[in-house]
Short mmCIF file of C-alpha atoms in Angstrom, two decimals:
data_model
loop_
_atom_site.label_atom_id
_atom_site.label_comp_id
_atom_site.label_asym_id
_atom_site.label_seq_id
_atom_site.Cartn_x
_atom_site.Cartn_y
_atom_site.Cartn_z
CA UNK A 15 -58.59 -3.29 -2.10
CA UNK A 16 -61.54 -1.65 -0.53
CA UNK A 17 -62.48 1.47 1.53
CA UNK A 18 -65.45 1.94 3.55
CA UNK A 19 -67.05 5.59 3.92
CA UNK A 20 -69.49 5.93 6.40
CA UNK A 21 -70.52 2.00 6.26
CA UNK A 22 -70.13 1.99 2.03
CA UNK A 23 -67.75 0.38 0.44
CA UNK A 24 -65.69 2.37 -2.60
CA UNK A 25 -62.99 1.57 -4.64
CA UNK A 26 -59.57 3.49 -2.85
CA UNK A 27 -57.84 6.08 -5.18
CA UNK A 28 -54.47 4.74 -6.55
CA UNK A 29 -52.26 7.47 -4.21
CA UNK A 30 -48.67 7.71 -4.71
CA UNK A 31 -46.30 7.19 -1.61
CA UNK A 32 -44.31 9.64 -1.35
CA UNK A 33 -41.84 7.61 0.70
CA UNK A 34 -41.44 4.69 -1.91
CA UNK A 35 -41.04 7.19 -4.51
CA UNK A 36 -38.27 9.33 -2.37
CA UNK A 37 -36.56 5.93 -2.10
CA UNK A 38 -37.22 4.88 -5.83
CA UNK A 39 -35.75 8.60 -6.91
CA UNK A 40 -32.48 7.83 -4.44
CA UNK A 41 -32.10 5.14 -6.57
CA UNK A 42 -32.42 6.73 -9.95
CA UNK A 43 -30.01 9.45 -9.34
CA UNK A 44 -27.13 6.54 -8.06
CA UNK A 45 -27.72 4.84 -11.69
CA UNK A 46 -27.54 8.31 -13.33
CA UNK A 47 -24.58 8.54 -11.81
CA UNK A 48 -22.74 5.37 -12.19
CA UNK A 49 -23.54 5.99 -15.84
CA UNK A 50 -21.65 9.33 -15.77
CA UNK A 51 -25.48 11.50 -16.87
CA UNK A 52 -24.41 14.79 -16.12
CA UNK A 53 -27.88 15.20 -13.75
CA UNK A 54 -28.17 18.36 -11.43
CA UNK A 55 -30.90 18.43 -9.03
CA UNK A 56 -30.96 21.39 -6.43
CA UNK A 57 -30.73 20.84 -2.95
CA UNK A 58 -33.70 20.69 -0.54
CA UNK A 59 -33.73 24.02 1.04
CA UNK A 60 -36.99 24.66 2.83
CA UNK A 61 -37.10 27.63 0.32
CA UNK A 62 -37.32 25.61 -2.52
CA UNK A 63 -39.31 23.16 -0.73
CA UNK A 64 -42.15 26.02 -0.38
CA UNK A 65 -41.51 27.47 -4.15
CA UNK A 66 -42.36 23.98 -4.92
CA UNK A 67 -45.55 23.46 -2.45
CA UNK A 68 -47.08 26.83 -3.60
CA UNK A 69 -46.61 25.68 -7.36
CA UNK A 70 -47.99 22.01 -6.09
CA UNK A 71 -51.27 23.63 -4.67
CA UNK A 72 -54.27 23.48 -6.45
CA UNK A 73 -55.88 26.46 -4.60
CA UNK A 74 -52.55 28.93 -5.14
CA UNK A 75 -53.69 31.70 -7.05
CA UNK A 76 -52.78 33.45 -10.60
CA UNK A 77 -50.80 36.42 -8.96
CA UNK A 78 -49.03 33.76 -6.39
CA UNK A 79 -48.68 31.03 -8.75
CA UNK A 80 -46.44 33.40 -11.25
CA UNK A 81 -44.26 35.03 -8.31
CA UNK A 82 -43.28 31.78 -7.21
CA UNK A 83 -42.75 30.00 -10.48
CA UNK A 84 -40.58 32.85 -11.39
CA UNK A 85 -38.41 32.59 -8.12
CA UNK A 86 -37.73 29.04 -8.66
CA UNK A 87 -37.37 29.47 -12.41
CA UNK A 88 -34.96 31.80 -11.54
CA UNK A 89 -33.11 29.57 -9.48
CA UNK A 90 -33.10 26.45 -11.42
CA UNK A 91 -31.58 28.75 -14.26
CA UNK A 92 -28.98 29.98 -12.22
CA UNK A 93 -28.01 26.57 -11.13
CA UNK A 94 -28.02 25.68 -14.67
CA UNK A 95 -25.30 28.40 -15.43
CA UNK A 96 -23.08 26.84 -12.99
CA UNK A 97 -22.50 24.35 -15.35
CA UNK A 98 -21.12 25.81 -18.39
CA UNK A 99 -17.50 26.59 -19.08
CA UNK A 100 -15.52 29.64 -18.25
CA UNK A 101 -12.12 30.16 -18.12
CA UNK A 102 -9.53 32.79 -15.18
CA UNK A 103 -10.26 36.27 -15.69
CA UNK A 104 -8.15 38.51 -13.72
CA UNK A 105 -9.05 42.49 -12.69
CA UNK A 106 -8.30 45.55 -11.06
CA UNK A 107 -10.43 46.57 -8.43
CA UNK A 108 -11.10 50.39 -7.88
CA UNK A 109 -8.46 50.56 -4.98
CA UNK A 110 -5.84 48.64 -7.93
CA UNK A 111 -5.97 45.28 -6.03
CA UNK A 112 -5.67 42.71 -9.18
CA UNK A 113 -8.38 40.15 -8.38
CA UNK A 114 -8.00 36.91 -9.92
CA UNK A 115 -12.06 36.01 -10.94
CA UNK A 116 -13.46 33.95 -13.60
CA UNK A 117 -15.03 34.69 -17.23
CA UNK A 118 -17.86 32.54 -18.31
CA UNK A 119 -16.98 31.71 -22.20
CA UNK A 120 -19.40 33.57 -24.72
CA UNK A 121 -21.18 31.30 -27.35
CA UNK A 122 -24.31 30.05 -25.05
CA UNK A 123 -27.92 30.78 -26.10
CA UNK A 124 -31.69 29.51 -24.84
CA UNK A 125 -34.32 27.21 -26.79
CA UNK A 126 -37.63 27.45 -24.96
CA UNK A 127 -40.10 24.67 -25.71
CA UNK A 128 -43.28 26.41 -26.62
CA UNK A 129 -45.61 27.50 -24.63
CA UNK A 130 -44.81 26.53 -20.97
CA UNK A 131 -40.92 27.03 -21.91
CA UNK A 132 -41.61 30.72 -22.64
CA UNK A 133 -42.32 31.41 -18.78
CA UNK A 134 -38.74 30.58 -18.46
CA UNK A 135 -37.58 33.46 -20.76
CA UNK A 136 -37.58 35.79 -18.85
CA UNK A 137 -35.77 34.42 -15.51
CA UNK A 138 -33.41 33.54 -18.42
CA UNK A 139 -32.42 37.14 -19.62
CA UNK A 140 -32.44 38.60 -15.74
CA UNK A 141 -29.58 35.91 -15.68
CA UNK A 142 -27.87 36.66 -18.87
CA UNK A 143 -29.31 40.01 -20.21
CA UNK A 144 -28.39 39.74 -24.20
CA UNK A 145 -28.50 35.89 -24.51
CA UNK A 146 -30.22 34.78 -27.93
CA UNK A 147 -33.53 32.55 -27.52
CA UNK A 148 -34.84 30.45 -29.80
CA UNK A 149 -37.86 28.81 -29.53
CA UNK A 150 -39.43 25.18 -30.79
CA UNK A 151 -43.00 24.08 -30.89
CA UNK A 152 -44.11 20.27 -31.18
CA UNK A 153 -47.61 19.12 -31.66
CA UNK A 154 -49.37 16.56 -31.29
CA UNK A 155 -48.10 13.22 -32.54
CA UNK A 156 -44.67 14.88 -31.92
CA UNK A 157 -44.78 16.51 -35.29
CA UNK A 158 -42.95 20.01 -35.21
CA UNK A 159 -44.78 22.78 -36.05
CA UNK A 160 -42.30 25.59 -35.40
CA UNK A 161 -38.90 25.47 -35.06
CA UNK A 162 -36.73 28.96 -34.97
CA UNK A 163 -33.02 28.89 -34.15
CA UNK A 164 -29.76 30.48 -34.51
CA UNK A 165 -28.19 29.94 -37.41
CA UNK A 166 -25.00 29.12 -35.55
CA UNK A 167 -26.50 27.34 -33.30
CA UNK A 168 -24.20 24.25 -33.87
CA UNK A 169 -21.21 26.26 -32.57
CA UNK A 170 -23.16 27.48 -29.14
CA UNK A 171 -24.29 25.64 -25.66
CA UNK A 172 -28.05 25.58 -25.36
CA UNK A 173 -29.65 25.89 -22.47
CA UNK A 174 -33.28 24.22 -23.27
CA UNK A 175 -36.38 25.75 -21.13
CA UNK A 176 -39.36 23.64 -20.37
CA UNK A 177 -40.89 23.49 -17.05
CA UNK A 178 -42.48 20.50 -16.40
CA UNK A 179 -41.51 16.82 -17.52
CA UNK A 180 -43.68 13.83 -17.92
CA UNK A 181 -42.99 11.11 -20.12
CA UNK A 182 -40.33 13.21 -21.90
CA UNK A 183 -41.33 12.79 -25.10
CA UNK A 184 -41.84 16.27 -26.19
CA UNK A 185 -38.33 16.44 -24.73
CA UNK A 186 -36.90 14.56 -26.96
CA UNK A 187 -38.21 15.40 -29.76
CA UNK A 188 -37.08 19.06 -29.19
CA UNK A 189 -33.56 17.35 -28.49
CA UNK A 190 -33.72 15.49 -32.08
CA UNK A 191 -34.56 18.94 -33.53
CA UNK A 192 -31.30 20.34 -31.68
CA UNK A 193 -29.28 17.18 -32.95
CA UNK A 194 -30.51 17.40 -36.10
CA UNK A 195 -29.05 21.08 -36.12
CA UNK A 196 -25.97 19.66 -35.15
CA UNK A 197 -25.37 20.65 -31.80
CA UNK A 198 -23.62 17.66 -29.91
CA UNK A 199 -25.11 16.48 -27.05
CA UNK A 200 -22.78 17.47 -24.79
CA UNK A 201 -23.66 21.36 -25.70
CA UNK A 202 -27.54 20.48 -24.59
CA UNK A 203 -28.43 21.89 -20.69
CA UNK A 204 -32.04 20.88 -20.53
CA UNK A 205 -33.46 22.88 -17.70
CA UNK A 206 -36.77 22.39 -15.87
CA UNK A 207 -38.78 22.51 -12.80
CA UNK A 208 -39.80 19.53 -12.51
CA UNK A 209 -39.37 16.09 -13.92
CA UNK A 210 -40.93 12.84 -13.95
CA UNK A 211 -38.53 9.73 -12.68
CA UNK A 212 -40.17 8.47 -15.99
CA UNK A 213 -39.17 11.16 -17.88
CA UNK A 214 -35.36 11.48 -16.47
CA UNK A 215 -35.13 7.59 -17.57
CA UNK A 216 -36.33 8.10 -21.08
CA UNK A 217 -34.54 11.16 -21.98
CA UNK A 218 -31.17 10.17 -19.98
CA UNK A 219 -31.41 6.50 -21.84
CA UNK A 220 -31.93 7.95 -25.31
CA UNK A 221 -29.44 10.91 -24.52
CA UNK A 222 -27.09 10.06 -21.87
CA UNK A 223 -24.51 12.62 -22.35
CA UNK A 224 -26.98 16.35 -22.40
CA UNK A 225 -26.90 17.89 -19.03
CA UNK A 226 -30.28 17.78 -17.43
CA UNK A 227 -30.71 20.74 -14.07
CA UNK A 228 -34.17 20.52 -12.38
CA UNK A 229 -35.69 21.17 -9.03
CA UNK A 230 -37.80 18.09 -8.20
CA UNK A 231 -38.26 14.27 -9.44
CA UNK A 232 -41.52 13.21 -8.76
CA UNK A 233 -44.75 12.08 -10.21
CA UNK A 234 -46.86 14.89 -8.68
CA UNK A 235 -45.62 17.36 -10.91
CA UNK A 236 -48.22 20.26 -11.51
CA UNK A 237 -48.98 19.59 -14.98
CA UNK A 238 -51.60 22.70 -15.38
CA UNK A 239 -48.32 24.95 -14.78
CA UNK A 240 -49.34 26.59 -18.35
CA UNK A 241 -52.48 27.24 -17.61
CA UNK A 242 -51.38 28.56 -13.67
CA UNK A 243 -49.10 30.75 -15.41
CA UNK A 244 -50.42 32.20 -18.42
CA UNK A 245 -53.97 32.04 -17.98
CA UNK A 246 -56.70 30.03 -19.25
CA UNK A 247 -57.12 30.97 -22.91
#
């Protein structure tokens, strides 16, 4: 297929549809659930719809870029919470009204997949102030380089922190790390921002029961989010 630019004739850019892809993501999320994935995927509040337009940009500033990646970190963490267990708690309120609340159970900590998984740190402890992070760092080839967890970690849910998803690879080798640590699948909350329908389909196939909260599927994922966020080095 051709395009013609005043009179010349180029080769047209390969430009994803956003439409097809909308309707190819519908789809994904109906298998996911059929298969009973536990897959969370915020809803489309024109909030988060601007958090992820700003992040999207590639004219959006340092100072911007961090603000908003933190806001929506924030909130994909939060959503991610949501999901782990808790049991009744009951109180006394200070005019001795007993208030019958709830108690989220202790025994959850963070991994965050080094380097873009450390923005997500800290939207992690404004959530849960003394939570334990460990941190895991793959190279290339998918060879681990760094790997630092709790000791008990096999006894604990872990919420894993990495922004941005492409093929998911680095994804699951950070999982196999987990796994090989001996924390079930079902203990694994893999948070991000946002996530390749690629990605969702090779992690969810080779790990179908992990828990997987994110704020966007799509293929226009802003893959310089470490370099946005920290800085080039």
């Amino acid at each position: 297929m051709a395009g013609h630019v005043n009179g010349t004739s180029a080769t047209a850019p390969v430009i994803p549809r956003v439409g097809d892809e909308e309707e190819g993501v519908g789809q994904l999320v109906a298998d996911l659930k059929e298969k009973g994935t536990n897959f969370v995927l915020l809803k489309k509040t024109p909030q988060i719809l601007e958090l992820q337009t700003i992040l999207k940009d590639r004219t959006t500033n340092h100072s911007d870029f961090v603000f908003n990646a933190d806001r929506l970190m924030r909130l994909v963490i939060e959503e991610g919470l949501n999901h782990l267990p808790f049991t009744e708690h009951t109180v006394t309120t200070p005019t001795g009204f007993r208030y019958e609340g709830i108690q989220f159970n202790r025994g959850n900590c963070g991994v965050s997949l080094c380097r873009s998984g450390e923005a997500m740190e800290v939207s992690l402890r404004q959530c849960c102030r003394c939570i334990r992070i460990g941190k895991i760092l793959i190279g290339d080839e998918q060879k681990v380089l760094y790997a630092r967890l709790l000791p008990d970690i096999h006894s604990r849910r872990v919420l894993l922190l990495y922004p941005t998803i492409g093929s998911g690879t680095t994804v699951c080798k950070a999982i196999e790390v987990l796994k090989e640590a001996r924390v079930p699948d079902e203990n694994i909350y893999l948070v991000s921002l946002f996530i390749s329908p690629t990605g969702l389909k090779n992690i969810t196939r080779k790990y179908p029961y992990i828990t997987v909260v994110a704020s966007d599927i799509t293929s226009l994922y802003p893959n310089h989010f470490s370099t946005s966020y920290f800085g080039a080095v």
